[in-house]
Each structure stands twice: as structure tokens, then as C-alpha cells.
CSV table of C-alpha atoms and ligand atoms in Angstrom, one decimal:
chain,number,residue,atom,x,y,z
V,29,MET,CA,-167.9,-65.5,9.3
V,30,LYS,CA,-169.0,-62.8,11.8
V,31,LEU,CA,-169.0,-59.2,10.5
V,32,ALA,CA,-169.7,-55.9,12.1
V,33,VAL,CA,-170.1,-52.5,10.4
V,34,VAL,CA,-169.3,-49.6,12.6
V,35,GLY,CA,-171.0,-46.4,11.3
V,36,PRO,CA,-173.8,-47.7,9.0
V,37,GLY,CA,-174.2,-44.4,7.2
V,38,ALA,CA,-174.0,-43.7,3.5
V,39,ILE,CA,-170.9,-45.9,2.9
V,40,GLY,CA,-171.3,-48.4,5.8
V,41,GLY,CA,-175.0,-48.9,5.1
V,42,THR,CA,-174.5,-49.3,1.4
V,43,VAL,CA,-171.7,-51.8,1.8
V,44,ALA,CA,-173.7,-53.6,4.5
V,45,ALA,CA,-176.7,-53.9,2.1
V,46,HIS,CA,-174.5,-55.5,-0.6
V,47,LEU,CA,-173.1,-57.9,2.0
V,48,ILE,CA,-176.6,-58.8,3.2
V,49,ARG,CA,-177.9,-59.4,-0.3
V,50,SER,CA,-175.1,-61.9,-0.9
V,51,GLY,CA,-176.0,-63.9,2.2
V,52,HIS,CA,-173.8,-62.3,5.0
V,53,ASP,CA,-175.4,-61.2,8.2
V,54,PRO,CA,-173.4,-58.2,9.6
V,55,ILE,CA,-174.2,-56.6,12.9
V,56,LEU,CA,-174.7,-52.8,12.3
V,57,CYS,CA,-173.1,-50.8,15.1
V,58,ALA,CA,-174.9,-47.5,14.9
V,59,ARG,CA,-175.2,-44.3,16.9
V,60,THR,CA,-178.8,-43.8,15.8
V,61,ALA,CA,-181.0,-46.9,15.9
V,62,PHE,CA,-183.1,-48.0,12.9
V,63,GLN,CA,-185.0,-51.2,12.1
V,64,ARG,CA,-185.0,-51.2,8.3
V,65,LEU,CA,-182.1,-50.8,5.9
V,66,VAL,CA,-183.3,-49.5,2.5
V,67,VAL,CA,-180.6,-48.9,-0.1
V,68,GLU,CA,-181.3,-47.9,-3.7
V,69,THR,CA,-178.4,-49.3,-5.7
V,70,PRO,CA,-177.8,-49.3,-9.5
V,71,GLN,CA,-178.9,-53.0,-9.4
V,72,GLY,CA,-182.1,-52.3,-7.6
V,73,VAL,CA,-183.4,-51.6,-4.1
V,74,ILE,CA,-182.0,-53.7,-1.3
V,75,GLU,CA,-184.3,-53.9,1.8
V,76,ALA,CA,-183.4,-55.7,5.0
V,77,ARG,CA,-184.1,-55.9,8.7
V,78,PRO,CA,-180.5,-56.2,9.9
V,79,LYS,CA,-179.2,-56.7,13.4
V,80,VAL,CA,-178.6,-53.1,14.7
V,81,THR,CA,-177.0,-52.3,18.0
V,82,THR,CA,-176.2,-49.0,19.6
V,83,ASP,CA,-174.5,-50.3,22.7
V,84,PRO,CA,-170.7,-50.8,22.3
V,85,HIS,CA,-170.5,-52.6,25.6
V,86,ALA,CA,-172.8,-55.4,24.3
V,87,ALA,CA,-170.5,-56.1,21.3
V,88,ARG,CA,-168.4,-59.2,21.1
V,89,PRO,CA,-165.4,-60.1,19.0
V,90,VAL,CA,-166.0,-60.7,15.3
V,91,ASP,CA,-163.9,-61.9,12.3
V,92,TRP,CA,-164.2,-58.6,10.4
V,93,VAL,CA,-165.0,-55.0,11.5
V,94,LEU,CA,-165.7,-52.5,8.7
V,95,VAL,CA,-165.2,-49.0,10.1
V,96,ALA,CA,-167.2,-46.4,8.1
V,97,THR,CA,-167.7,-43.5,10.4
V,98,LYS,CA,-166.4,-40.1,9.4
V,99,THR,CA,-162.7,-39.5,9.9
V,100,TYR,CA,-163.3,-37.3,12.9
V,101,GLU,CA,-165.3,-39.9,14.8
V,102,VAL,CA,-162.2,-41.9,15.7
V,103,GLU,CA,-163.0,-41.9,19.5
V,104,ALA,CA,-166.5,-43.1,18.9
V,105,ALA,CA,-165.3,-45.9,16.6
V,106,ALA,CA,-162.6,-46.8,19.1
V,107,LEU,CA,-165.3,-47.6,21.7
V,108,TRP,CA,-166.7,-50.2,19.4
V,109,LEU,CA,-163.3,-51.6,18.5
V,110,ASP,CA,-162.5,-52.2,22.2
V,111,ARG,CA,-165.2,-54.9,22.2
V,112,LEU,CA,-165.4,-56.1,18.6
V,113,VAL,CA,-161.7,-56.8,18.2
V,114,GLY,CA,-160.2,-60.1,19.3
V,115,PRO,CA,-156.8,-61.6,18.5
V,116,SER,CA,-157.8,-62.7,15.0
V,117,THR,CA,-160.1,-59.9,14.0
V,118,TRP,CA,-159.4,-57.9,10.8
V,119,VAL,CA,-160.3,-54.2,10.8
V,120,ALA,CA,-161.0,-52.6,7.5
V,121,VAL,CA,-161.1,-48.8,7.5
V,122,LEU,CA,-163.5,-47.4,4.8
V,123,GLN,CA,-162.7,-43.7,5.1
V,124,ASN,CA,-161.3,-40.8,3.1
V,125,GLY,CA,-157.8,-39.4,3.5
V,126,VAL,CA,-154.4,-41.1,3.8
V,127,GLU,CA,-154.3,-41.9,7.6
V,128,HIS,CA,-156.5,-45.0,7.7
V,129,VAL,CA,-153.9,-47.0,9.6
V,130,GLY,CA,-152.5,-44.2,11.8
V,131,ARG,CA,-156.0,-43.4,13.1
V,132,PHE,CA,-156.4,-46.8,14.7
V,133,ALA,CA,-152.8,-47.9,15.1
V,134,GLY,CA,-152.8,-47.3,18.8
V,135,GLN,CA,-155.7,-49.7,19.2
V,136,VAL,CA,-155.5,-52.4,16.6
V,137,PRO,CA,-152.1,-54.0,15.6
V,138,ALA,CA,-151.1,-52.4,12.3
V,139,GLY,CA,-150.9,-55.9,10.8
V,140,ARG,CA,-154.6,-56.4,11.4
V,141,LEU,CA,-155.7,-53.1,9.8
V,142,VAL,CA,-156.7,-52.9,6.2
V,143,PRO,CA,-156.9,-49.4,4.8
V,144,VAL,CA,-159.6,-49.0,2.1
V,145,VAL,CA,-159.9,-46.3,-0.6
V,146,VAL,CA,-163.6,-46.1,-1.3
V,147,GLU,CA,-165.0,-44.7,-4.5
V,148,ILE,CA,-168.7,-45.4,-4.1
V,149,PRO,CA,-171.0,-42.3,-4.4
V,150,ALA,CA,-173.6,-42.7,-1.8
V,151,GLU,CA,-175.9,-40.4,0.2
V,152,ARG,CA,-178.0,-40.9,3.3
V,153,SER,CA,-181.5,-39.3,3.7
V,154,GLY,CA,-182.2,-40.8,7.1
V,155,PRO,CA,-181.1,-43.5,9.5
V,156,GLY,CA,-180.9,-46.7,7.4
V,157,VAL,CA,-182.0,-45.1,4.1
V,158,MET,CA,-179.4,-44.6,1.4
V,159,VAL,CA,-179.0,-44.0,-2.3
V,160,GLN,CA,-175.9,-45.4,-4.1
V,161,ARG,CA,-175.6,-43.1,-7.2
V,162,ARG,CA,-173.4,-45.3,-9.4
V,163,ASP,CA,-171.4,-48.5,-9.3
V,164,GLY,CA,-168.1,-47.9,-7.5
V,165,TRP,CA,-165.0,-49.6,-6.3
V,166,MET,CA,-162.8,-50.1,-3.3
V,167,LYS,CA,-159.1,-50.6,-3.3
V,168,VAL,CA,-156.9,-52.2,-0.7
V,169,PRO,CA,-153.1,-52.7,-0.5
V,170,ASP,CA,-151.6,-56.0,-1.5
V,171,GLY,CA,-150.9,-58.3,1.5
V,172,GLN,CA,-152.6,-60.8,3.6
V,173,GLY,CA,-155.3,-58.4,4.9
V,174,GLY,CA,-155.9,-56.9,1.5
V,175,ARG,CA,-156.4,-60.3,-0.1
V,176,ALA,CA,-158.7,-61.4,2.8
V,177,PHE,CA,-160.8,-58.3,2.2
V,178,CYS,CA,-161.1,-59.1,-1.5
V,179,ALA,CA,-162.1,-62.7,-0.6
V,180,LEU,CA,-164.8,-61.3,1.8
V,181,PHE,CA,-166.3,-59.4,-1.1
V,182,ASP,CA,-166.1,-62.3,-3.6
V,183,SER,CA,-169.5,-62.6,-5.2
V,184,VAL,CA,-170.9,-59.6,-3.2
V,185,GLY,CA,-171.3,-57.4,-6.3
V,186,VAL,CA,-169.0,-54.6,-5.3
V,187,ASP,CA,-165.7,-54.1,-7.3
V,188,VAL,CA,-163.0,-54.7,-4.7
V,189,SER,CA,-159.4,-55.1,-5.8
V,190,VAL,CA,-155.8,-55.1,-4.5
V,191,ASP,CA,-153.5,-52.3,-5.7
V,192,PRO,CA,-149.8,-52.9,-5.1
V,193,ASP,CA,-149.4,-49.1,-5.1
V,194,TRP,CA,-152.2,-48.3,-2.7
V,195,CYS,CA,-150.4,-45.2,-1.4
V,196,SER,CA,-150.7,-43.5,-4.8
V,197,VAL,CA,-154.4,-44.5,-5.1
V,198,ALA,CA,-155.1,-42.8,-1.8
V,199,TRP,CA,-153.1,-39.7,-2.6
V,200,ARG,CA,-154.9,-39.4,-6.0
V,201,LYS,CA,-158.2,-39.5,-4.2
V,202,LEU,CA,-156.9,-36.9,-1.7
V,203,ALA,CA,-155.9,-34.6,-4.6
V,204,VAL,CA,-159.6,-34.6,-5.7
V,205,ASN,CA,-160.9,-34.1,-2.2
V,206,CYS,CA,-158.5,-31.3,-1.2
V,207,ALA,CA,-159.6,-29.2,-4.2
V,208,GLY,CA,-163.2,-29.6,-3.0
V,209,ALA,CA,-162.5,-27.1,-0.2
V,210,VAL,CA,-163.4,-24.3,-2.6
V,211,ASN,CA,-167.0,-25.6,-2.7
V,212,ALA,CA,-167.3,-25.7,1.1
V,213,LEU,CA,-165.6,-22.3,1.4
V,214,THR,CA,-167.7,-20.5,-1.2
V,215,GLY,CA,-170.9,-22.5,-0.4
V,216,LYS,CA,-171.2,-23.2,-4.2
V,217,PRO,CA,-171.6,-26.6,-6.0
V,218,ALA,CA,-169.3,-28.0,-8.7
V,219,ARG,CA,-170.2,-25.2,-11.2
V,220,ILE,CA,-167.9,-22.8,-9.3
V,221,SER,CA,-164.9,-24.6,-10.9
V,222,ALA,CA,-166.0,-23.2,-14.3
V,223,ARG,CA,-164.5,-19.8,-13.1
V,224,ASP,CA,-160.8,-19.7,-14.3
V,225,ASP,CA,-159.7,-17.9,-11.1
V,226,VAL,CA,-161.3,-20.6,-8.9
V,227,ALA,CA,-159.9,-23.4,-11.2
V,228,ASP,CA,-156.4,-21.8,-10.7
V,229,LEU,CA,-156.9,-22.0,-6.9
V,230,MET,CA,-158.0,-25.6,-7.2
V,231,ARG,CA,-154.9,-26.4,-9.2
V,232,ALA,CA,-152.7,-24.7,-6.6
V,233,LEU,CA,-154.3,-26.7,-3.8
V,234,VAL,CA,-153.7,-29.9,-5.7
V,235,ALA,CA,-150.1,-28.9,-6.6
V,236,GLU,CA,-149.4,-28.7,-2.8
V,237,CYS,CA,-151.0,-32.2,-2.4
V,238,VAL,CA,-148.8,-33.6,-5.2
V,239,ALA,CA,-145.6,-32.2,-3.6
V,240,VAL,CA,-146.4,-33.7,-0.2
V,241,GLY,CA,-147.8,-36.9,-1.7
V,242,ARG,CA,-144.6,-37.5,-3.6
V,243,ALA,CA,-142.5,-36.9,-0.4
V,244,GLU,CA,-144.7,-39.6,1.2
V,245,GLY,CA,-143.9,-42.0,-1.7
V,246,ALA,CA,-146.9,-41.6,-4.0
V,247,ALA,CA,-146.4,-41.6,-7.7
V,248,LEU,CA,-148.4,-38.6,-8.9
V,249,SER,CA,-148.3,-37.2,-12.4
V,250,ASP,CA,-147.5,-33.5,-13.2
V,251,ASP,CA,-150.9,-33.0,-14.8
V,252,LEU,CA,-152.9,-34.1,-11.8
V,253,PRO,CA,-154.0,-30.6,-11.0
V,254,ASP,CA,-155.4,-30.2,-14.5
V,255,GLN,CA,-157.0,-33.6,-14.3
V,256,VAL,CA,-158.7,-32.7,-11.0
V,257,VAL,CA,-160.1,-29.4,-12.4
V,258,ALA,CA,-161.3,-31.3,-15.5
V,259,GLN,CA,-163.1,-33.8,-13.3
V,260,TYR,CA,-164.9,-31.1,-11.3
V,261,ARG,CA,-165.8,-29.3,-14.6
V,262,ALA,CA,-167.2,-32.5,-16.0
V,263,SER,CA,-169.4,-33.3,-13.0
V,264,PRO,CA,-173.0,-32.1,-12.9
V,265,PRO,CA,-172.9,-28.4,-12.2
V,266,ASP,CA,-175.3,-28.7,-9.2
V,267,SER,CA,-173.4,-31.6,-7.6
V,268,ILE,CA,-172.4,-31.0,-4.0
V,269,ASN,CA,-169.4,-32.7,-2.4
V,270,SER,CA,-169.6,-34.1,1.1
V,271,LEU,CA,-167.6,-31.3,2.6
V,272,LEU,CA,-170.2,-28.7,1.3
V,273,ALA,CA,-173.1,-31.0,2.2
V,274,ASP,CA,-171.8,-31.2,5.7
V,275,ARG,CA,-171.4,-27.5,5.9
V,276,LEU,CA,-174.9,-26.8,4.6
V,277,ALA,CA,-176.3,-29.3,7.2
V,278,SER,CA,-174.2,-27.6,10.0
V,279,ARG,CA,-172.4,-30.9,10.6
V,280,PRO,CA,-168.7,-31.2,11.4
V,281,MET,CA,-166.6,-31.4,8.3
V,282,GLU,CA,-163.7,-33.7,7.3
V,283,TRP,CA,-161.4,-30.6,6.8
V,284,ASP,CA,-158.5,-32.2,8.7
V,285,ALA,CA,-158.5,-35.4,6.7
V,286,ARG,CA,-158.8,-33.5,3.4
V,287,ASN,CA,-156.7,-30.4,3.8
V,288,GLY,CA,-155.2,-30.4,7.3
V,289,ILE,CA,-153.3,-33.6,6.6
V,290,ILE,CA,-151.5,-32.0,3.6
V,291,ALA,CA,-150.4,-29.0,5.9
V,292,ARG,CA,-149.3,-31.4,8.7
V,293,LEU,CA,-147.3,-33.7,6.5
V,294,GLY,CA,-146.0,-30.8,4.5
V,295,GLU,CA,-144.5,-29.3,7.6
V,296,ARG,CA,-142.8,-32.6,8.4
V,297,HIS,CA,-141.2,-32.7,5.0
V,298,GLY,CA,-140.4,-28.9,4.9
V,299,ILE,CA,-142.9,-28.3,2.1
V,300,ALA,CA,-144.9,-25.1,2.1
V,301,THR,CA,-148.6,-25.7,1.9
V,302,PRO,CA,-150.2,-22.3,2.6
V,303,LEU,CA,-153.4,-22.9,0.7
V,304,ASN,CA,-154.3,-26.2,2.3
V,305,ARG,CA,-153.4,-24.7,5.7
V,306,MET,CA,-155.7,-21.8,5.0
V,307,ALA,CA,-158.5,-24.0,3.8
V,308,ALA,CA,-158.2,-26.2,6.9
V,309,THR,CA,-158.1,-23.2,9.2
V,310,LEU,CA,-161.1,-21.4,7.6
V,311,LEU,CA,-163.2,-24.6,7.5
V,312,SER,CA,-162.4,-25.4,11.1
V,313,ALA,CA,-163.3,-21.8,12.1
V,314,MET,CA,-166.7,-22.2,10.4
V,315,GLU,CA,-167.7,-25.2,12.5
F,411,NAP,N1,-170.6,-40.9,1.0
F,411,NAP,C1,-169.8,-41.1,0.0
F,411,NAP,O1,-170.2,-41.0,-1.2
F,411,NAP,C2,-168.3,-41.4,0.3
F,411,NAP,C3,-167.5,-41.8,-0.8
F,411,NAP,C4,-166.2,-42.1,-0.5
F,411,NAP,C5,-165.7,-42.1,0.8
F,411,NAP,N2,-166.5,-41.6,1.8
F,411,NAP,C6,-165.9,-41.6,3.1
F,411,NAP,O2,-166.5,-42.6,3.9
F,411,NAP,C7,-166.5,-42.2,5.3
F,411,NAP,C8,-167.9,-42.3,5.8
F,411,NAP,O3,-168.7,-41.4,5.1
F,411,NAP,P1,-170.3,-41.4,5.0
F,411,NAP,O4,-170.6,-40.5,3.8
F,411,NAP,O5,-170.8,-42.8,5.0
F,411,NAP,O6,-170.7,-40.7,6.3
F,411,NAP,P2,-172.1,-40.8,7.1
F,411,NAP,O7,-173.2,-41.0,6.1
F,411,NAP,O8,-172.2,-39.6,8.0
F,411,NAP,O9,-172.0,-42.1,8.0
F,411,NAP,C9,-171.3,-42.1,9.2
F,411,NAP,C10,-172.1,-43.0,10.1
F,411,NAP,O10,-171.3,-43.1,11.3
F,411,NAP,C11,-172.3,-43.1,12.3
F,411,NAP,N3,-171.7,-42.9,13.6
F,411,NAP,C12,-171.3,-41.7,14.2
F,411,NAP,N4,-170.9,-41.9,15.5
F,411,NAP,C13,-171.0,-43.2,15.7
F,411,NAP,C14,-170.9,-44.0,16.8
F,411,NAP,N5,-170.4,-43.5,18.0
F,411,NAP,N6,-171.2,-45.3,16.8
F,411,NAP,C15,-171.7,-45.8,15.6
F,411,NAP,N7,-171.9,-45.1,14.5
F,411,NAP,C16,-171.6,-43.8,14.6
F,411,NAP,C17,-173.3,-42.1,11.9
F,411,NAP,O11,-174.4,-42.2,12.7
F,411,NAP,P3,-175.7,-41.2,12.8
F,411,NAP,O12,-176.7,-41.8,11.9
F,411,NAP,O13,-176.0,-41.1,14.2
F,411,NAP,O14,-175.1,-39.9,12.2
F,411,NAP,C18,-173.4,-42.4,10.5
F,411,NAP,O15,-174.4,-43.4,10.3
F,411,NAP,C19,-166.0,-40.8,5.3
F,411,NAP,O16,-164.6,-40.8,5.6
F,411,NAP,C20,-166.2,-40.3,3.9
F,411,NAP,O17,-165.3,-39.2,3.6
F,411,NAP,C21,-167.8,-41.3,1.6
């Protein structure tokens, strides 16, 4: 089984480390070269000297490509896919948002793409150096690709499962992520959600997401806005979501995959989404 991980950052590096520990030998397709992969996981530290390449032109087709770049790095990932994808390659997209398939549909046949909702809290402190904060999970749609992805992770030590209603899983995650715009906009960690006026704004962002998600076919409960606020309020007050972390580090932010998408799809369905539109506009203006 030949594997490649495109974008071995917090998620790609962590998943690659688990694969390596269970005996796989993935090629890590990186932008920044590194020699050692060191990942602190809840089960202990995984250290490896994986194959790392930074040259897309030297890549050859593999059985599985796991794409774990940020959502806005589609063109960069596409350069790798040009070389890594052959007629029988599966491409799993480990990213946030709800557009996993759409992002690469022009390049990889939709039937060979496996969208993955990732709930693995991981941070990167440097090239090849990551911390996985807690055990997490990945969910894929039912179907040939989803089942093949589960089989790939059989005995790897990461909870990977099929969900027949994957669309709803992805939108529920988007509901949490869209509310996180308040942290990046205020520059404040999770504790800002303790303010009732901010919590009301978060609920309103999520309510727009619920309306658009339902129009897209997701089953989302009426109390999802309250659930999301409760989740933020229960998290450590100093915790920083990736949108805020990216803003603080002056990196590009995933505002389009987290808020812009709700505005874009809302427009298609005739649903007003002024708050998500404003969040996307302001975050993009900050970059
Ligand atoms: N981190 C989490 O806890 C978490 C949880 C759930 C979902 N997600 C989602 O998972 C996705 C990945 O996030 P992340 O946190 O892992 O991001 P990340 O740590 O920034 O990793 C992205 C990686 O892509 C690499 N990259 C960029 N351009 C590249 C190119 N041209 N060729 C090869 N590699 C390239 C980056 O390389 P450099 O080293 O050069 O920057 C970096 O290693 C995002 O959609 C995120 O929202 C993250």
C-alpha cells in the first residue's frame, strides 16, 4: 500500500505519525522540509524519520493520498495531485468546511474523493513537530471510498468510522467553526463567549448556518446554536481556535471555508446570512 500525505502539518503530521507507528510508510509531501517527525499523542510520543519530499514533480502515483493542507491551499495541493493520482488512487480530504469534494472535483473524479470530517485537536510548533491534545475521530461517508478509508485505518489507533449522514456531521462541525469568527474578530480566546451579548451573536451566526445547512440537506437540531455556545463556554477560557491562532501569527485564515461558504450557499438558496457575510468580509480584510 503506497500512501502520501500532502500537507504534513498539525493534522497531516499527526495522522502520518499514527500510520507510521502501525507499520505504514507514507511519503510526506511538504512545503517546508524536515527530517524528524515528533508527535506527542495521548498514547505517548511517536518519533520517526519519514520520507519527506518537497518536489511535486518527483512524485509518482500512489494508492492513497491524504490531503491535509489548509482549505485555501487548493492550488498548492493540486500540484501534488497532478503527480500522485493515477487511475486507481483514492484521495481523502482531511479539511474543515463542507466543500471537500468540490475543492478537488475538477482534478480528481468525484468517485475517487473521500471527504473526511476531522475532530483531532492538534497543534504544530515547527516543521515536523506536533502535539495531539486529545484522542479524536474522523468520519467519512458510507460508500466504497469511505469503507476503504476505514480499512486503511484498521489497527492504526485513530477512531475512524463511516456515517451514513456525513452531510449532517460536516454541517454540525461547521456550526461550531462559524461561531469561532467572534474570537478571531475580537482577538480574544474562548472566554469571550461568557459575555451574553457575544453569546447571542454566536447563536445568530449558528442560526444562519443551520438555515443554510438544512437547505443543503443536513439534519440540524433547533437547539444547535445553544449547544455551540455551551461548548465554547465549557472549553478552557484561554483556548484559542485555529482562526484566531492564524490571525495572531499573521497567517492567512480559513474565513471562506468557515463563514464565506455559509454566505455563498445562503445566496444560492435565497437565505439571508448577513452575519456570516460580515464575518467573512472583515476577516478577509484583516489579512
Ligand atoms: N489542527 C487541528 O486541530 C484541526 C482539527 C480539525 C480540522 N483541522 C483542519 O485540517 C486542515 C489542516 O489544518 P492544520 O491545522 O493541520 O494546518 P497546518 O498545521 O497549517 O498544516 C498545513 C500544512 O500544509 C503544508 N503546506 C502548505 N502548502 C503546501 C504545499 N504547497 N505543499 C505541501 N504542503 C503544503 C504546510 O506547510 P508549511 O510547514 O510550509 O506551513 C503545513 O505543514 C484545515 O482545514 C483545518 O481547518 C485542523
